[in-house]
Amino acid sequence: MADRRSSKIPKKQTENKITNWFKPNQKKPGETRSVVTPAPPEHPNRSNNNNASGGATAIHHVEQTISSDEETATEESTNAKASSQHMEPSGDTPPIDVMTGNPRRRNLPDSPYHPEDTSCIPPKVAKHQQFHFQAKWFSMYSWLHYDHEKEGVLCFSCHDAYQKGLLDIARVKDLAFITTGFKNWKKVMGRGKKALGRFEQHQLSSTHNFALSQLKAQEAKTVRALIDSHSAKQQEIHRRNLVRVFTSVRYLVRQGIASRGHDEEEGNFCQLLKLRSEDDPHLGPYLSRDTNFTSHQAQEEIMQMLSHSIIRDIVKDIRGHVVFAVMVDGTQDINGTEQESICFRSVDDELNVREDFIGLYEMASSTGEAISIMILDVIARLGLSVENLRAQTYDGASNMSGKYRGCQAKIKEKQPLAMYFHCSSHVSNLVMKDAVTECTLVRDALQWVHELGVLYRRSGKYKGIFKDIAADIEGLGGTSSANIRPLCPTRWLCRQAAVDAVIQNYEAILASLEEMSHGISDTSAKANGLLDRFQKAEVLLALKVANKPLASLETLNRGLQSKSANISGMLESVAKTTAQLEELRNAEAFHEIFRETSLAADKYDLDPLQIPRRRQPPKRITGPAAGYKPTTAEEYYRIQYYKLLDGMLGNLKERFDISSNAGLSDYNDLQKILTTGKVDEVIVKKYPELSDLNPTAFKTQLDMFLQTTNATSMHEASLAFRGMSTEVRALFPHVLMLLRLLLVCPVTSCECERSFSALRRLKTWLRSTMTQRRLNHVAVCNVHKRKLDTVDIIQLVREFAGRSQTRKNMFGNFT
């Protein structure tokens, strides 16, 4: 019950007491005020209020009591208007009170205000009695909130919901506890056992419960929004970290660096990410997660995506270029597994030749049929049509070049228009090999050079002796240069540099071999044997004889290895090399070589050049006529010189003969159409890209093109076409296609050879357990470094993140 006091208090005294009130959260000097701050809306009293007893009957009684309250809505709305005049200014537009039309206040504190000294709360004066507010009501009804401006208490929850516009749809509103402020302390407690006081009535009212439910729902939305915002932020961080994982993998495969070691945590990939985490505070926590997509399975998936992206770009370009050619060559990896490298050649609209490595394929069998099946399978898997295959280039092995069962024959069964060309680099290498085999003088000298190179590489002692002697000779004005190397066992045309190095360092070689031969080891014995060989002047003569022819063929070979090389240029280069070798075949040229060798023999104290002792052939073989016997050493060695050059010239003419090579013959027929303007209908009808236009119209294009450009060769025609404007090119569509047919024919399979170099760098002895799938992905990325640099990493990361629901939840959506 309210505290009733019979004494009368003058009105002036009450006003003076009211004048000394302070606003919430303010205090007088020297006074300490505490505010009870339960955390809404999860206050324990509120949770109890939701479960308060009374049911529908109590709520109906409360609503009837509220409607009959002596403080009418009119009086409350008037007070609300008066209190709204004391609003504090705000930068945002506050919500409008639907009942009064005035802006709602937003200066509600975070928790109900419960003054410790309740004497500051004005009493209710009624008929010579005063009813004071009791402090225990704050503990009984924690939702009470004292408002000094209204001089009454409000329901903190209802007023908060009202300020937020959550009670606009409420059916019944207890305005005394919402806006105007309750101050009739006389009616706080009910009269009788079943009577409910105003505080209890409001606590059980539908308005109060509706406000609590609305606040709880809004808080749930706020929490959900905070969770969603935090999740979105984490997903954004995870996406950035995933990009760093992708770029780290790209760096390793680009540089050909192993990503894992014996211990995955100590591998290059994990250590690279740890290094990058020093510059990124979010990467370290990401790597410590259980799910961070840095496992070897994830690495291989990323490598696959990178390599497939490169292959897709290459295939897209090949399709746009219409016709293409295939190049294949094989080698063994560190494990002895047969690896077939396959490359494609195409020509773009600017007549630029492109040769692209596609991949390495492990072959269980190296027969021509097995390799042809592999080639056709690759073409089908890439979505290309074998109908557009126009040329094929391999080495001269029987399984590749066989007329009936070779790979080229099997491919021609599927596509007769696929012209076969023997790799010209292999051909020139065979030319040198056959010529040297016929000339025993040069053959033996090259073998001694190789043995010397092996000794230099394997013996550190001999290497040190040679370098010291070579340095002394250079200090005395000599021409020695420490550059001895063994010969390449397969590439004959890579031997000229080694031969030239021996010729330039001959004096240092003799001195070092002599000093090395004084020991008692096996290496000393080998050095002694080599010294005996190199002390003969005929070895130096043989090296000088082979030096220039080797240089000529090596220059030819190096020129044919260019990606832009074409068959016409190859034939022209072979003709010029042949002419150069023919110029060397004369007595004057050999006499100069012989003279230089004789002078060097005197200088280095070598065994002189002389006619070797030869056995007299029996008369049953020679007949009655006397056999030919050279009279001088120069005449004898000149025969060996001619034998070497004749072998080279004969092999060049035989292996590059157009009449005996079907591929070169077909190519020459197409080239004649371009250079002469004479259209052969039989040849044109074989090619679908040329036969869709009648011969008369095709000839008209050719005549106009030749009249405009005056081209006499395929090279001149291609240069003239590149110099034309787009509008002029449109006049010669079939000339463009004819040029493409000529340029698409590969000269060599050197692009495959280059991939072998990448294979040896990637699959080493320490990485011999690498799977074929991983090797292929890494090889494609390592060979196509420039294409790898242009890959859209964000697009790949987006695709990677969308492959499973777990990844979608972790990384979200990429923008």
PDB file of C-alpha atoms in Angstrom, residues 421-615:
ATOM      1  CA  PHE A 421      57.531 -34.164 -93.051  1.00  0.00           C
ATOM      2  CA  HIS A 422      60.664 -35.691 -91.590  1.00  0.00           C
ATOM      3  CA  CYS A 423      61.997 -33.283 -88.939  1.00  0.00           C
ATOM      4  CA  SER A 424      64.713 -31.288 -90.718  1.00  0.00           C
ATOM      5  CA  SER A 425      66.801 -30.969 -87.538  1.00  0.00           C
ATOM      6  CA  HIS A 426      66.916 -34.748 -87.294  1.00  0.00           C
ATOM      7  CA  VAL A 427      67.723 -34.921 -91.008  1.00  0.00           C
ATOM      8  CA  SER A 428      70.666 -32.526 -90.798  1.00  0.00           C
ATOM      9  CA  ASN A 429      71.911 -34.422 -87.756  1.00  0.00           C
ATOM     10  CA  LEU A 430      71.776 -37.680 -89.736  1.00  0.00           C
ATOM     11  CA  VAL A 431      73.604 -36.006 -92.620  1.00  0.00           C
ATOM     12  CA  MET A 432      76.547 -35.190 -90.353  1.00  0.00           C
ATOM     13  CA  LYS A 433      76.497 -38.571 -88.647  1.00  0.00           C
ATOM     14  CA  ASP A 434      76.595 -40.517 -91.928  1.00  0.00           C
ATOM     15  CA  ALA A 435      79.343 -38.302 -93.355  1.00  0.00           C
ATOM     16  CA  VAL A 436      81.544 -38.700 -90.279  1.00  0.00           C
ATOM     17  CA  THR A 437      81.002 -42.451 -90.274  1.00  0.00           C
ATOM     18  CA  GLU A 438      82.345 -42.639 -93.824  1.00  0.00           C
ATOM     19  CA  CYS A 439      85.474 -40.615 -92.923  1.00  0.00           C
ATOM     20  CA  THR A 440      87.406 -42.674 -90.349  1.00  0.00           C
ATOM     21  CA  LEU A 441      89.964 -39.923 -89.814  1.00  0.00           C
ATOM     22  CA  VAL A 442      87.372 -37.473 -88.500  1.00  0.00           C
ATOM     23  CA  ARG A 443      85.428 -40.190 -86.688  1.00  0.00           C
ATOM     24  CA  ASP A 444      88.429 -41.218 -84.577  1.00  0.00           C
ATOM     25  CA  ALA A 445      89.451 -37.623 -83.829  1.00  0.00           C
ATOM     26  CA  LEU A 446      85.945 -36.776 -82.572  1.00  0.00           C
ATOM     27  CA  GLN A 447      86.046 -39.810 -80.308  1.00  0.00           C
ATOM     28  CA  TRP A 448      89.298 -38.588 -78.718  1.00  0.00           C
ATOM     29  CA  VAL A 449      87.740 -35.181 -78.172  1.00  0.00           C
ATOM     30  CA  HIS A 450      84.818 -36.801 -76.397  1.00  0.00           C
ATOM     31  CA  GLU A 451      87.105 -38.850 -74.147  1.00  0.00           C
ATOM     32  CA  LEU A 452      89.060 -35.725 -73.282  1.00  0.00           C
ATOM     33  CA  GLY A 453      85.842 -33.944 -72.318  1.00  0.00           C
ATOM     34  CA  VAL A 454      84.820 -36.846 -70.090  1.00  0.00           C
ATOM     35  CA  LEU A 455      88.196 -36.761 -68.333  1.00  0.00           C
ATOM     36  CA  TYR A 456      87.924 -33.005 -67.824  1.00  0.00           C
ATOM     37  CA  ARG A 457      84.460 -33.323 -66.308  1.00  0.00           C
ATOM     38  CA  ARG A 458      85.136 -36.284 -64.025  1.00  0.00           C
ATOM     39  CA  SER A 459      88.622 -35.510 -62.751  1.00  0.00           C
ATOM     40  CA  GLY A 460      88.858 -32.478 -60.531  1.00  0.00           C
ATOM     41  CA  LYS A 461      92.635 -32.815 -60.430  1.00  0.00           C
ATOM     42  CA  TYR A 462      93.000 -32.658 -64.184  1.00  0.00           C
ATOM     43  CA  LYS A 463      90.559 -29.767 -64.365  1.00  0.00           C
ATOM     44  CA  GLY A 464      92.685 -27.795 -61.913  1.00  0.00           C
ATOM     45  CA  ILE A 465      95.901 -28.579 -63.789  1.00  0.00           C
ATOM     46  CA  PHE A 466      94.381 -27.563 -67.099  1.00  0.00           C
ATOM     47  CA  LYS A 467      92.991 -24.288 -65.769  1.00  0.00           C
ATOM     48  CA  ASP A 468      96.333 -23.312 -64.232  1.00  0.00           C
ATOM     49  CA  ILE A 469      98.231 -24.021 -67.451  1.00  0.00           C
ATOM     50  CA  ALA A 470      95.593 -22.278 -69.591  1.00  0.00           C
ATOM     51  CA  ALA A 471      95.789 -19.208 -67.330  1.00  0.00           C
ATOM     52  CA  ASP A 472      99.569 -19.117 -67.673  1.00  0.00           C
ATOM     53  CA  ILE A 473      99.321 -19.332 -71.462  1.00  0.00           C
ATOM     54  CA  GLU A 474      96.772 -16.501 -71.531  1.00  0.00           C
ATOM     55  CA  GLY A 475      99.077 -14.433 -69.336  1.00  0.00           C
ATOM     56  CA  LEU A 476     101.838 -14.886 -71.887  1.00  0.00           C
ATOM     57  CA  GLY A 477      99.628 -13.595 -74.690  1.00  0.00           C
ATOM     58  CA  GLY A 478      98.290 -16.942 -75.836  1.00  0.00           C
ATOM     59  CA  THR A 479      94.774 -17.671 -77.078  1.00  0.00           C
ATOM     60  CA  SER A 480      93.929 -20.508 -74.726  1.00  0.00           C
ATOM     61  CA  SER A 481      90.529 -20.486 -73.068  1.00  0.00           C
ATOM     62  CA  ALA A 482      89.495 -23.068 -70.500  1.00  0.00           C
ATOM     63  CA  ASN A 483      86.369 -24.398 -72.256  1.00  0.00           C
ATOM     64  CA  ILE A 484      86.614 -28.167 -72.734  1.00  0.00           C
ATOM     65  CA  ARG A 485      83.410 -30.147 -72.872  1.00  0.00           C
ATOM     66  CA  PRO A 486      82.367 -33.670 -73.905  1.00  0.00           C
ATOM     67  CA  LEU A 487      80.433 -34.190 -77.105  1.00  0.00           C
ATOM     68  CA  CYS A 488      76.691 -34.625 -77.127  1.00  0.00           C
ATOM     69  CA  PRO A 489      76.046 -38.353 -77.609  1.00  0.00           C
ATOM     70  CA  THR A 490      72.993 -37.835 -79.853  1.00  0.00           C
ATOM     71  CA  ARG A 491      73.232 -34.331 -81.316  1.00  0.00           C
ATOM     72  CA  TRP A 492      76.109 -34.390 -83.810  1.00  0.00           C
ATOM     73  CA  LEU A 493      75.545 -30.773 -84.736  1.00  0.00           C
ATOM     74  CA  CYS A 494      76.175 -29.672 -81.164  1.00  0.00           C
ATOM     75  CA  ARG A 495      79.814 -30.758 -81.431  1.00  0.00           C
ATOM     76  CA  GLN A 496      81.376 -27.851 -83.273  1.00  0.00           C
ATOM     77  CA  ALA A 497      81.849 -25.787 -80.103  1.00  0.00           C
ATOM     78  CA  ALA A 498      83.688 -28.674 -78.418  1.00  0.00           C
ATOM     79  CA  VAL A 499      85.904 -29.244 -81.467  1.00  0.00           C
ATOM     80  CA  ASP A 500      86.742 -25.561 -81.728  1.00  0.00           C
ATOM     81  CA  ALA A 501      87.591 -25.427 -78.001  1.00  0.00           C
ATOM     82  CA  VAL A 502      90.120 -28.252 -78.398  1.00  0.00           C
ATOM     83  CA  ILE A 503      91.736 -26.521 -81.390  1.00  0.00           C
ATOM     84  CA  GLN A 504      92.039 -23.237 -79.482  1.00  0.00           C
ATOM     85  CA  ASN A 505      93.431 -24.905 -76.324  1.00  0.00           C
ATOM     86  CA  TYR A 506      95.656 -27.520 -77.985  1.00  0.00           C
ATOM     87  CA  GLU A 507      98.867 -26.352 -76.308  1.00  0.00           C
ATOM     88  CA  ALA A 508      97.302 -26.306 -72.827  1.00  0.00           C
ATOM     89  CA  ILE A 509      95.771 -29.730 -73.442  1.00  0.00           C
ATOM     90  CA  LEU A 510      99.125 -31.264 -74.306  1.00  0.00           C
ATOM     91  CA  ALA A 511     100.849 -29.740 -71.274  1.00  0.00           C
ATOM     92  CA  SER A 512      98.090 -30.709 -68.842  1.00  0.00           C
ATOM     93  CA  LEU A 513      97.857 -34.282 -70.154  1.00  0.00           C
ATOM     94  CA  GLU A 514     101.618 -34.682 -69.823  1.00  0.00           C
ATOM     95  CA  GLU A 515     101.603 -33.469 -66.225  1.00  0.00           C
ATOM     96  CA  MET A 516      98.574 -35.624 -65.385  1.00  0.00           C
ATOM     97  CA  SER A 517     100.165 -38.751 -66.916  1.00  0.00           C
ATOM     98  CA  HIS A 518     102.982 -38.829 -64.326  1.00  0.00           C
ATOM     99  CA  GLY A 519     100.699 -40.228 -61.636  1.00  0.00           C
ATOM    100  CA  ILE A 520      99.934 -43.861 -60.820  1.00  0.00           C
ATOM    101  CA  SER A 521      96.104 -43.749 -60.825  1.00  0.00           C
ATOM    102  CA  ASP A 522      93.738 -45.001 -63.511  1.00  0.00           C
ATOM    103  CA  THR A 523      93.067 -41.401 -64.477  1.00  0.00           C
ATOM    104  CA  SER A 524      96.773 -40.905 -65.095  1.00  0.00           C
ATOM    105  CA  ALA A 525      96.786 -43.933 -67.382  1.00  0.00           C
ATOM    106  CA  LYS A 526      93.865 -42.543 -69.326  1.00  0.00           C
ATOM    107  CA  ALA A 527      95.586 -39.165 -69.578  1.00  0.00           C
ATOM    108  CA  ASN A 528      98.701 -40.900 -70.914  1.00  0.00           C
ATOM    109  CA  GLY A 529      96.680 -42.646 -73.608  1.00  0.00           C
ATOM    110  CA  LEU A 530      95.025 -39.392 -74.665  1.00  0.00           C
ATOM    111  CA  LEU A 531      98.407 -37.651 -74.711  1.00  0.00           C
ATOM    112  CA  ASP A 532      99.672 -40.274 -77.156  1.00  0.00           C
ATOM    113  CA  ARG A 533      96.734 -39.603 -79.435  1.00  0.00           C
ATOM    114  CA  PHE A 534      96.852 -35.794 -79.317  1.00  0.00           C
ATOM    115  CA  GLN A 535     100.608 -35.762 -79.959  1.00  0.00           C
ATOM    116  CA  LYS A 536      99.875 -36.965 -83.489  1.00  0.00           C
ATOM    117  CA  ALA A 537      99.453 -34.144 -85.978  1.00  0.00           C
ATOM    118  CA  GLU A 538      96.770 -36.047 -87.910  1.00  0.00           C
ATOM    119  CA  VAL A 539      94.355 -35.628 -84.960  1.00  0.00           C
ATOM    120  CA  LEU A 540      94.745 -31.848 -85.132  1.00  0.00           C
ATOM    121  CA  LEU A 541      94.366 -32.023 -88.924  1.00  0.00           C
ATOM    122  CA  ALA A 542      91.163 -34.062 -88.629  1.00  0.00           C
ATOM    123  CA  LEU A 543      89.691 -31.532 -86.216  1.00  0.00           C
ATOM    124  CA  LYS A 544      90.519 -28.643 -88.539  1.00  0.00           C
ATOM    125  CA  VAL A 545      89.051 -30.553 -91.479  1.00  0.00           C
ATOM    126  CA  ALA A 546      85.755 -31.153 -89.640  1.00  0.00           C
ATOM    127  CA  ASN A 547      85.505 -27.718 -88.026  1.00  0.00           C
ATOM    128  CA  LYS A 548      84.112 -25.679 -90.953  1.00  0.00           C
ATOM    129  CA  PRO A 549      81.692 -28.329 -92.322  1.00  0.00           C
ATOM    130  CA  LEU A 550      80.375 -28.864 -88.802  1.00  0.00           C
ATOM    131  CA  ALA A 551      79.887 -25.106 -88.398  1.00  0.00           C
ATOM    132  CA  SER A 552      77.960 -24.891 -91.708  1.00  0.00           C
ATOM    133  CA  LEU A 553      75.547 -27.711 -90.817  1.00  0.00           C
ATOM    134  CA  GLU A 554      75.126 -26.433 -87.260  1.00  0.00           C
ATOM    135  CA  THR A 555      74.199 -22.994 -88.612  1.00  0.00           C
ATOM    136  CA  LEU A 556      71.617 -24.646 -90.882  1.00  0.00           C
ATOM    137  CA  ASN A 557      70.238 -26.651 -88.003  1.00  0.00           C
ATOM    138  CA  ARG A 558      69.982 -23.627 -85.715  1.00  0.00           C
ATOM    139  CA  GLY A 559      68.099 -21.655 -88.374  1.00  0.00           C
ATOM    140  CA  LEU A 560      65.589 -24.447 -88.932  1.00  0.00           C
ATOM    141  CA  GLN A 561      64.731 -24.631 -85.214  1.00  0.00           C
ATOM    142  CA  SER A 562      62.852 -21.323 -85.325  1.00  0.00           C
ATOM    143  CA  LYS A 563      59.089 -21.537 -84.755  1.00  0.00           C
ATOM    144  CA  SER A 564      58.478 -19.275 -87.742  1.00  0.00           C
ATOM    145  CA  ALA A 565      60.496 -21.475 -90.117  1.00  0.00           C
ATOM    146  CA  ASN A 566      58.612 -22.874 -93.105  1.00  0.00           C
ATOM    147  CA  ILE A 567      59.251 -25.547 -95.711  1.00  0.00           C
ATOM    148  CA  SER A 568      60.090 -23.039 -98.447  1.00  0.00           C
ATOM    149  CA  GLY A 569      62.681 -21.369 -96.264  1.00  0.00           C
ATOM    150  CA  MET A 570      64.056 -24.766 -95.270  1.00  0.00           C
ATOM    151  CA  LEU A 571      64.613 -25.801 -98.879  1.00  0.00           C
ATOM    152  CA  GLU A 572      66.261 -22.473 -99.637  1.00  0.00           C
ATOM    153  CA  SER A 573      68.532 -22.779 -96.596  1.00  0.00           C
ATOM    154  CA  VAL A 574      69.548 -26.305 -97.592  1.00  0.00           C
ATOM    155  CA  ALA A 575      70.413 -25.067-101.080  1.00  0.00           C
ATOM    156  CA  LYS A 576      72.632 -22.296 -99.678  1.00  0.00           C
ATOM    157  CA  THR A 577      74.356 -24.687 -97.256  1.00  0.00           C
ATOM    158  CA  THR A 578      74.996 -27.095-100.111  1.00  0.00           C
ATOM    159  CA  ALA A 579      76.564 -24.316-102.147  1.00  0.00           C
ATOM    160  CA  GLN A 580      78.777 -23.341 -99.204  1.00  0.00           C
ATOM    161  CA  LEU A 581      80.014 -26.921 -98.752  1.00  0.00           C
ATOM    162  CA  GLU A 582      80.738 -27.178-102.471  1.00  0.00           C
ATOM    163  CA  GLU A 583      82.936 -24.074-102.206  1.00  0.00           C
ATOM    164  CA  LEU A 584      84.941 -25.796 -99.484  1.00  0.00           C
ATOM    165  CA  ARG A 585      85.570 -28.805-101.742  1.00  0.00           C
ATOM    166  CA  ASN A 586      88.686 -27.635-103.576  1.00  0.00           C
ATOM    167  CA  ALA A 587      92.414 -28.203-103.339  1.00  0.00           C
ATOM    168  CA  GLU A 588      93.175 -24.626-102.281  1.00  0.00           C
ATOM    169  CA  ALA A 589      90.933 -24.830 -99.232  1.00  0.00           C
ATOM    170  CA  PHE A 590      92.495 -28.093 -98.080  1.00  0.00           C
ATOM    171  CA  HIS A 591      96.015 -26.838 -98.784  1.00  0.00           C
ATOM    172  CA  GLU A 592      95.435 -23.941 -96.373  1.00  0.00           C
ATOM    173  CA  ILE A 593      94.204 -26.342 -93.684  1.00  0.00           C
ATOM    174  CA  PHE A 594      97.207 -28.628 -94.265  1.00  0.00           C
ATOM    175  CA  ARG A 595      99.656 -25.717 -94.069  1.00  0.00           C
ATOM    176  CA  GLU A 596      98.190 -24.457 -90.756  1.00  0.00           C
ATOM    177  CA  THR A 597      98.360 -27.937 -89.279  1.00  0.00           C
ATOM    178  CA  SER A 598     102.000 -28.389 -90.294  1.00  0.00           C
ATOM    179  CA  LEU A 599     102.963 -25.121 -88.634  1.00  0.00           C
ATOM    180  CA  ALA A 600     101.123 -26.095 -85.458  1.00  0.00           C
ATOM    181  CA  ALA A 601     102.850 -29.505 -85.475  1.00  0.00           C
ATOM    182  CA  ASP A 602     106.234 -27.823 -85.522  1.00  0.00           C
ATOM    183  CA  LYS A 603     105.184 -25.420 -82.776  1.00  0.00           C
ATOM    184  CA  TYR A 604     103.754 -28.086 -80.435  1.00  0.00           C
ATOM    185  CA  ASP A 605     106.362 -30.728 -81.347  1.00  0.00           C
ATOM    186  CA  LEU A 606     103.813 -33.171 -82.735  1.00  0.00           C
ATOM    187  CA  ASP A 607     104.420 -36.282 -84.763  1.00  0.00           C
ATOM    188  CA  PRO A 608     104.675 -35.092 -88.380  1.00  0.00           C
ATOM    189  CA  LEU A 609     102.008 -35.682 -90.995  1.00  0.00           C
ATOM    190  CA  GLN A 610     102.975 -38.628 -93.170  1.00  0.00           C
ATOM    191  CA  ILE A 611     101.394 -41.307 -95.269  1.00  0.00           C
ATOM    192  CA  PRO A 612     100.392 -44.184 -93.030  1.00  0.00           C
ATOM    193  CA  ARG A 613     101.712 -47.611 -93.857  1.00  0.00           C
ATOM    194  CA  ARG A 614      99.139 -49.546 -95.856  1.00  0.00           C
ATOM    195  CA  ARG A 615      99.018 -53.236 -96.771  1.00  0.00           C
TER     196      ARG A 615
END
